[in-house]
CSV table of C-alpha atoms in Angstrom, one decimal:
chain,number,residue,atom,x,y,z
A,1,MET,CA,3.4,-7.6,26.9
A,2,SER,CA,4.4,-10.6,28.4
A,3,ARG,CA,1.7,-12.7,26.8
A,4,PRO,CA,1.1,-13.2,22.8
A,5,ILE,CA,-0.4,-10.4,21.0
A,6,ARG,CA,-4.2,-11.1,20.3
A,7,VAL,CA,-4.5,-10.9,16.1
A,8,ALA,CA,-7.5,-11.1,14.0
A,9,GLN,CA,-6.6,-11.4,10.3
A,10,TRP,CA,-9.4,-9.6,8.1
A,11,ALA,CA,-9.4,-10.8,4.3
A,12,THR,CA,-7.5,-13.7,2.6
A,13,GLY,CA,-6.6,-12.6,-0.7
A,14,ALA,CA,-3.4,-12.9,-1.6
A,15,VAL,CA,-1.8,-10.7,0.7
A,16,GLY,CA,-4.0,-11.6,3.7
A,17,LYS,CA,-3.2,-15.0,3.2
A,18,THR,CA,0.6,-14.1,3.5
A,19,ILE,CA,0.2,-12.2,6.6
A,20,LEU,CA,-2.2,-14.9,8.2
A,21,ARG,CA,0.6,-17.5,7.6
A,22,GLY,CA,3.3,-14.7,9.2
A,23,VAL,CA,1.0,-14.8,12.1
A,24,LEU,CA,0.6,-18.5,12.3
A,25,ASP,CA,4.2,-18.7,12.2
A,26,ARG,CA,5.2,-16.4,14.9
A,27,ASP,CA,5.6,-17.6,18.8
A,28,ASP,CA,4.7,-14.0,20.0
A,29,LEU,CA,1.4,-13.9,18.2
A,30,GLU,CA,-1.8,-15.5,18.5
A,31,LEU,CA,-4.7,-15.9,16.2
A,32,VAL,CA,-8.0,-15.0,17.6
A,33,GLY,CA,-10.4,-14.4,14.5
A,34,LEU,CA,-10.7,-14.2,11.2
A,35,TYR,CA,-12.7,-12.4,8.9
A,36,VAL,CA,-13.4,-13.5,5.2
A,37,TYR,CA,-15.5,-11.7,2.2
A,38,GLY,CA,-16.4,-14.9,0.7
A,39,ASP,CA,-19.3,-17.2,1.6
A,40,LYS,CA,-17.5,-20.4,0.3
A,41,LYS,CA,-14.7,-19.6,3.0
A,42,VAL,CA,-16.8,-19.0,6.0
A,43,GLY,CA,-16.6,-21.7,8.4
A,44,ARG,CA,-12.9,-23.1,7.3
A,45,ASP,CA,-10.5,-23.5,9.5
A,46,ALA,CA,-7.8,-20.6,9.6
A,47,GLY,CA,-5.1,-23.2,9.0
A,48,ASP,CA,-6.8,-24.9,6.3
A,49,ILE,CA,-6.9,-21.5,4.3
A,50,ALA,CA,-3.3,-20.7,5.1
A,51,ARG,CA,-1.5,-24.3,4.3
A,52,ARG,CA,-1.1,-24.8,8.1
A,53,PRO,CA,-2.3,-27.0,10.7
A,54,ALA,CA,-5.6,-26.8,12.1
A,55,THR,CA,-5.9,-23.9,14.4
A,56,GLY,CA,-9.5,-23.9,15.6
A,57,VAL,CA,-10.3,-20.2,14.4
A,58,LEU,CA,-13.0,-20.5,12.0
A,59,ALA,CA,-13.6,-17.8,9.1
A,60,THR,CA,-16.7,-15.7,9.6
A,61,ARG,CA,-18.2,-12.9,7.8
A,62,ASP,CA,-19.6,-11.6,11.2
A,63,VAL,CA,-17.9,-8.1,12.4
A,64,ASP,CA,-19.5,-8.9,16.1
A,65,GLU,CA,-17.5,-12.3,16.1
A,66,ILE,CA,-14.1,-10.6,15.5
A,67,LEU,CA,-14.9,-8.3,18.0
A,68,ALA,CA,-16.0,-10.9,20.7
A,69,ALA,CA,-12.8,-12.3,20.1
A,70,GLU,CA,-11.1,-9.4,21.8
A,71,PRO,CA,-8.1,-9.1,19.4
A,72,ASP,CA,-5.3,-6.5,20.5
A,73,VAL,CA,-4.9,-6.0,16.6
A,74,VAL,CA,-6.5,-6.5,13.4
A,75,MET,CA,-4.6,-7.0,10.2
A,76,HIS,CA,-7.2,-5.5,7.5
A,77,ALA,CA,-5.5,-6.4,4.0
A,78,PRO,CA,-8.8,-6.4,1.7
A,79,ARG,CA,-8.0,-5.3,-1.9
A,80,LEU,CA,-8.1,-1.6,-2.5
A,81,GLN,CA,-11.4,-0.7,-3.9
A,82,VAL,CA,-13.4,2.3,-6.0
A,83,PRO,CA,-13.9,4.5,-4.1
A,84,TYR,CA,-11.1,5.1,-1.8
A,85,GLU,CA,-13.2,6.0,1.0
A,86,LYS,CA,-15.0,2.2,0.6
A,87,HIS,CA,-13.5,0.6,3.9
A,88,ASP,CA,-13.7,3.7,6.0
A,89,GLN,CA,-17.2,2.2,8.2
A,90,ASP,CA,-15.1,-0.7,8.9
A,91,LEU,CA,-12.2,1.0,9.9
A,92,LEU,CA,-14.0,3.3,12.2
A,93,ARG,CA,-16.1,0.5,13.6
A,94,LEU,CA,-13.0,-1.6,14.5
A,95,LEU,CA,-11.1,1.6,15.8
A,96,GLY,CA,-14.1,2.7,18.1
A,97,ALA,CA,-14.5,-0.9,19.6
A,98,GLY,CA,-11.0,-0.6,21.1
A,99,VAL,CA,-9.2,-2.7,18.4
A,100,ASN,CA,-5.9,-1.2,16.8
A,101,VAL,CA,-5.7,-1.7,13.2
A,102,ILE,CA,-2.9,-2.0,10.9
A,103,THR,CA,-4.4,-2.0,7.2
A,104,THR,CA,-2.6,-2.3,3.8
A,105,ALA,CA,-5.6,-0.8,1.8
A,106,GLY,CA,-4.4,2.6,2.2
A,107,GLN,CA,-4.7,5.3,5.1
A,108,HIS,CA,-1.1,6.0,5.2
A,109,PHE,CA,-1.6,9.4,5.9
A,110,PRO,CA,-5.0,10.4,6.3
A,111,ARG,CA,-3.8,14.1,6.9
A,112,ALA,CA,-3.1,14.5,3.3
A,113,HIS,CA,-7.0,14.8,2.6
A,114,GLY,CA,-7.5,17.8,5.1
A,115,SER,CA,-8.1,17.8,8.9
A,116,GLU,CA,-12.0,16.7,8.5
A,117,ARG,CA,-10.5,13.0,7.1
A,118,GLU,CA,-7.8,13.2,10.0
A,119,ALA,CA,-10.1,14.0,12.6
A,120,MET,CA,-12.7,11.4,11.9
A,121,PHE,CA,-10.1,8.5,12.4
A,122,LEU,CA,-8.7,10.3,15.4
A,123,GLU,CA,-12.2,10.7,16.8
A,124,ALA,CA,-12.5,6.8,16.5
A,125,CYS,CA,-9.2,6.3,18.0
A,126,GLU,CA,-10.0,8.4,20.9
A,127,LYS,CA,-13.2,6.5,21.5
A,128,GLY,CA,-11.6,3.4,21.6
A,129,SER,CA,-8.0,4.3,22.8
A,130,SER,CA,-6.9,2.6,19.8
A,131,THR,CA,-4.5,3.4,17.2
A,132,LEU,CA,-4.5,3.2,13.0
A,133,PHE,CA,-1.6,2.3,10.6
A,134,GLY,CA,-1.7,2.4,7.3
A,135,VAL,CA,1.5,0.5,5.7
A,136,GLY,CA,2.8,-1.5,2.7
A,137,VAL,CA,5.7,-1.1,0.4
A,138,SER,CA,4.4,1.6,-1.8
A,139,PRO,CA,3.0,3.5,-0.1
A,140,GLY,CA,4.7,2.6,3.0
A,141,ILE,CA,8.7,2.0,2.4
A,142,ILE,CA,9.6,3.1,-0.6
A,143,GLY,CA,9.2,6.9,-0.4
A,144,GLU,CA,8.4,7.4,3.4
A,145,ARG,CA,11.3,5.4,4.6
A,146,LEU,CA,14.0,4.7,1.8
A,147,ALA,CA,13.8,8.0,-0.1
A,148,LEU,CA,13.2,10.1,2.7
A,149,ALA,CA,16.4,8.6,4.5
A,150,LEU,CA,18.4,9.2,1.5
A,151,THR,CA,17.5,12.5,1.7
A,152,GLY,CA,19.2,12.7,4.9
A,153,ALA,CA,23.1,12.8,3.1
A,154,SER,CA,22.0,15.9,1.2
A,155,MET,CA,23.9,18.7,1.5
A,156,THR,CA,21.2,20.9,-1.0
A,157,LEU,CA,18.3,19.3,-2.5
A,158,ASP,CA,16.5,20.2,-5.5
A,159,ARG,CA,14.5,17.5,-6.8
A,160,ILE,CA,13.1,13.8,-6.1
A,161,THR,CA,11.6,11.3,-8.4
A,162,ILE,CA,10.5,7.9,-7.6
A,163,ASP,CA,9.7,5.3,-10.4
A,164,GLU,CA,7.8,2.0,-9.7
A,165,VAL,CA,7.9,-0.5,-12.6
A,166,LEU,CA,5.7,-3.6,-11.7
A,167,ASP,CA,5.6,-6.7,-14.1
A,168,ALA,CA,1.9,-7.3,-13.3
A,169,ARG,CA,1.7,-10.6,-15.1
A,170,ARG,CA,1.3,-12.6,-12.2
A,171,MET,CA,-1.3,-10.9,-10.6
A,172,PRO,CA,-3.9,-13.7,-9.9
A,173,ASP,CA,-7.4,-11.9,-9.3
A,174,PRO,CA,-9.0,-10.9,-12.0
A,175,ASP,CA,-11.2,-8.4,-9.9
A,176,PHE,CA,-8.1,-6.6,-9.0
A,177,ALA,CA,-6.2,-6.9,-12.5
A,178,PHE,CA,-9.2,-5.8,-14.6
A,179,THR,CA,-11.2,-3.7,-12.1
A,180,VAL,CA,-8.9,-2.0,-9.9
A,181,MET,CA,-6.1,-2.0,-11.8
A,182,GLY,CA,-8.0,-1.2,-15.1
A,183,MET,CA,-6.2,-3.7,-17.2
A,184,GLY,CA,-7.9,-5.0,-20.5
A,185,SER,CA,-10.4,-2.1,-20.2
A,186,ASP,CA,-11.0,1.0,-22.9
A,187,PRO,CA,-8.1,3.0,-22.8
A,188,ALA,CA,-10.5,6.3,-23.1
A,189,THR,CA,-12.2,5.2,-19.7
A,190,LEU,CA,-8.9,5.9,-18.0
A,191,ASP,CA,-9.3,9.7,-18.4
A,192,GLY,CA,-8.3,12.1,-15.4
A,193,SER,CA,-11.6,12.4,-14.0
A,194,GLY,CA,-12.3,8.7,-13.8
A,195,PRO,CA,-12.8,6.7,-10.9
A,196,LEU,CA,-9.7,4.6,-11.1
A,197,PRO,CA,-7.4,8.0,-11.4
A,198,THR,CA,-9.4,9.4,-8.7
A,199,LEU,CA,-8.4,6.4,-6.4
A,200,TYR,CA,-4.8,6.4,-7.3
A,201,ALA,CA,-4.6,10.2,-6.7
A,202,SER,CA,-6.2,9.9,-3.1
A,203,LEU,CA,-3.6,6.7,-2.1
A,204,TYR,CA,0.0,8.2,-3.6
A,205,LEU,CA,-1.1,11.9,-2.3
A,206,GLU,CA,-0.5,10.4,1.2
A,207,THR,CA,2.9,9.1,0.0
A,208,ILE,CA,3.5,12.7,-1.3
A,209,ALA,CA,2.1,14.8,1.6
A,210,PHE,CA,4.0,12.8,3.9
A,211,MET,CA,7.4,13.0,2.5
A,212,CYS,CA,7.3,16.9,1.7
A,213,GLU,CA,5.9,17.4,5.5
A,214,ARG,CA,8.9,15.5,7.0
A,215,MET,CA,11.1,17.5,4.7
A,216,GLY,CA,9.6,21.5,5.6
A,217,VAL,CA,8.4,21.5,2.1
A,218,THR,CA,5.2,23.1,0.9
A,219,TYR,CA,4.1,22.7,-2.4
A,220,ASP,CA,1.8,24.8,-4.5
A,221,GLU,CA,-0.3,21.7,-6.2
A,222,VAL,CA,0.0,18.3,-7.1
A,223,VAL,CA,-0.3,17.9,-11.1
A,224,PRO,CA,-1.3,14.6,-12.3
A,225,ASP,CA,0.8,13.4,-15.7
A,226,HIS,CA,-0.8,9.9,-16.6
A,227,VAL,CA,-0.1,7.7,-19.5
A,228,VAL,CA,-2.1,4.8,-20.6
A,229,VAL,CA,-0.7,2.1,-23.2
A,230,PRO,CA,-2.6,-0.3,-24.8
A,231,ALA,CA,-1.4,-3.8,-25.4
A,232,SER,CA,0.5,-4.2,-28.5
A,233,ARG,CA,-0.7,-7.7,-28.8
A,234,ASP,CA,-3.4,-10.3,-26.9
A,235,LEU,CA,-1.7,-11.3,-23.8
A,236,GLU,CA,-2.6,-14.4,-21.4
A,237,VAL,CA,-1.7,-13.4,-18.0
A,238,ALA,CA,-2.3,-15.4,-14.7
A,239,ALA,CA,-5.8,-13.0,-14.4
A,240,GLY,CA,-6.9,-13.7,-17.9
A,241,ARG,CA,-6.9,-12.5,-21.3
A,242,ILE,CA,-6.2,-8.9,-22.3
A,243,ALA,CA,-7.2,-8.1,-26.0
A,244,ALA,CA,-4.7,-6.2,-28.1
A,245,GLY,CA,-5.5,-2.4,-28.2
A,246,THR,CA,-6.9,-2.6,-24.7
A,247,VAL,CA,-5.1,-1.2,-21.6
A,248,GLY,CA,-1.7,-3.0,-21.4
A,249,SER,CA,-0.2,-0.7,-19.1
A,250,THR,CA,-0.6,2.5,-16.8
A,251,GLU,CA,1.5,5.2,-15.8
A,252,TRP,CA,0.2,6.7,-12.9
A,253,ARG,CA,2.3,9.9,-12.2
A,254,TRP,CA,2.1,12.9,-9.9
A,255,HIS,CA,4.3,16.0,-9.9
A,256,ALA,CA,4.3,17.8,-6.6
A,257,MET,CA,4.6,21.8,-7.7
A,258,ARG,CA,6.8,24.2,-6.1
A,259,ASP,CA,7.7,27.7,-7.5
A,260,GLY,CA,6.1,26.4,-10.7
A,261,ARG,CA,8.9,23.2,-11.0
A,262,PRO,CA,8.4,19.7,-9.8
A,263,PHE,CA,10.1,19.1,-6.4
A,264,LEU,CA,8.4,15.5,-6.1
A,265,THR,CA,7.6,13.5,-8.8
A,266,LEU,CA,5.9,10.0,-8.2
A,267,ALA,CA,5.6,7.3,-11.0
A,268,ILE,CA,3.7,4.2,-10.5
A,269,ILE,CA,4.0,1.8,-13.6
A,270,TRP,CA,2.1,-1.3,-13.9
A,271,THR,CA,2.5,-3.2,-17.1
A,272,MET,CA,1.4,-6.7,-18.4
A,273,GLU,CA,4.2,-6.3,-21.1
A,274,PRO,CA,7.3,-5.9,-19.5
A,275,ASP,CA,9.2,-6.7,-22.4
A,276,ARG,CA,8.4,-3.4,-24.2
A,277,GLU,CA,11.1,-1.3,-25.0
A,278,GLU,CA,10.3,1.7,-22.5
A,279,TYR,CA,10.0,-1.1,-19.8
A,280,ALA,CA,12.7,-3.7,-20.4
A,281,GLY,CA,15.4,-4.2,-17.8
A,282,ARG,CA,14.1,-1.1,-15.8
A,283,ASP,CA,14.6,-1.6,-11.8
A,284,HIS,CA,11.2,-1.9,-10.0
A,285,TRP,CA,12.2,0.8,-8.0
A,286,GLU,CA,14.4,3.9,-8.8
A,287,ILE,CA,14.6,6.4,-6.1
A,288,HIS,CA,16.9,9.6,-7.9
A,289,VAL,CA,17.9,12.6,-5.5
A,290,HIS,CA,18.9,15.6,-7.5
A,291,GLY,CA,21.0,18.0,-5.3
A,292,LYS,CA,24.8,17.6,-3.9
A,293,PRO,CA,25.6,15.0,-4.0
A,294,GLU,CA,23.1,13.4,-6.4
A,295,MET,CA,22.1,9.7,-5.7
A,296,VAL,CA,20.3,7.2,-7.2
A,297,MET,CA,19.0,4.4,-5.2
A,298,THR,CA,17.7,1.4,-6.8
A,299,VAL,CA,15.5,-1.9,-5.3
A,300,ASN,CA,14.5,-5.0,-7.1
A,301,LEU,CA,12.5,-8.0,-6.0
A,302,VAL,CA,13.8,-11.5,-6.5
A,303,GLU,CA,11.0,-14.2,-7.0
A,304,PRO,CA,11.4,-17.0,-4.6
A,305,ASP,CA,13.8,-19.8,-5.6
A,306,ASP,CA,11.1,-22.3,-4.9
A,307,PRO,CA,9.1,-24.0,-7.7
A,308,THR,CA,6.6,-25.0,-5.2
A,309,SER,CA,5.9,-21.6,-3.6
A,310,ARG,CA,2.5,-19.8,-4.1
A,311,THR,CA,3.7,-16.5,-2.7
A,312,THR,CA,5.2,-14.2,-5.1
A,313,ALA,CA,8.1,-11.4,-3.8
A,314,GLY,CA,5.4,-8.7,-4.2
A,315,GLN,CA,3.2,-10.5,-1.7
A,316,PHE,CA,6.0,-10.8,0.8
A,317,VAL,CA,7.2,-7.5,0.5
A,318,THR,CA,3.4,-5.8,1.2
A,319,ALA,CA,3.0,-8.2,4.0
A,320,GLY,CA,6.2,-7.8,5.8
A,321,PRO,CA,5.9,-4.1,6.9
A,322,ALA,CA,2.5,-4.9,8.2
A,323,LEU,CA,3.9,-8.0,10.3
A,324,ARG,CA,6.7,-6.1,11.5
A,325,ALA,CA,4.3,-3.2,12.8
A,326,ILE,CA,2.3,-5.2,15.0
A,327,ARG,CA,4.0,-4.6,18.2
A,328,PRO,CA,5.1,-0.8,17.7
A,329,VAL,CA,1.5,-0.4,16.9
A,330,VAL,CA,0.0,-2.4,19.9
A,331,GLU,CA,2.5,-0.4,22.0
A,332,ALA,CA,1.9,3.0,20.6
A,333,PRO,CA,-0.5,5.5,22.3
A,334,PRO,CA,-3.8,5.9,20.7
A,335,GLY,CA,-4.4,7.9,17.4
A,336,ILE,CA,-2.8,7.7,13.9
A,337,PHE,CA,0.6,6.0,14.0
A,338,GLU,CA,3.2,7.4,11.8
A,339,PRO,CA,6.4,6.1,11.1
A,340,PRO,CA,9.6,8.0,12.8
A,341,VAL,CA,12.0,9.5,10.0
A,342,PHE,CA,15.4,10.2,11.2
A,343,ALA,CA,16.9,13.5,10.1
A,344,PRO,CA,15.5,13.7,6.4
A,345,PHE,CA,16.7,16.8,4.5
A,346,GLN,CA,14.9,20.2,5.7
A,347,MET,CA,14.1,22.5,3.4
A,348,PRO,CA,15.6,26.1,4.8
A,349,ARG,CA,12.9,28.2,5.6
A,350,GLU,CA,12.5,31.6,3.9
A,351,SER,CA,13.2,34.8,6.1
């Protein structure tokens, strides 16, 4: 494609604005549309929202205006919502209208939820000759790319564990911190049948299913193993106040079971008290491959060394994979884009 890729940005929260700035800063991309959720942003120039020079592209809440701009791709970055299917209709409309979509709000591997859900997106992609790709850092990079790549060095493989430990104190959005993450709520409300455990089970099942499929592993079931940790004291964090005794940390954990034993364990630990004994000093991500050889990979984020920066390392690392995916997705054939994985471990087939 010799001309710049025409891009519309969808949502301008913390990650959305980071993506928007990334689009504006690249010569091979042209911003042609901006969709926002807040009425106060409607009519504002995209450059004003992104702290960049004026672009002439004004924010709108009208999907028809986005489609009329004829973008090659929509960078879809709304916050994750309950239920997990909250954004389905927007995604289907965009895809069916012929617009490629890169989303940071799930949809990493729809096949994990069965053929019916996968077919829903495939039909929209076929109708619009478009491509859907869900990406972020986790899900998206840690398990699907880094962990699978690491298994490629295995002679034998017994088990994989992935631990994420996120210091959530700088999360600025109260709705995300308190509603979507569940911080500050009554611990009793986060039982295994509630909306938040259901939301995250849907999201992270896609990582588990993708990894296992690529390794030729059939798991028997995915077993939840969650822990909710009350705040030990009153906490003042970026999003507001968390009272002692309410939820201060969540440990969402799932085991993909094979032959009665965990084969893949994925733990997503978010804490407003990173100084607690059980979290202090832990890496942001640890991938532990048990087998021959046994291997441990750690990944840590370093915050920008710039006191004027309003963008966190977590926002950069979520936006980065989406921006890097633009050209491969636009050039891909219609359908659900699945990132290639080179030579991961393959489970021997039973004779």
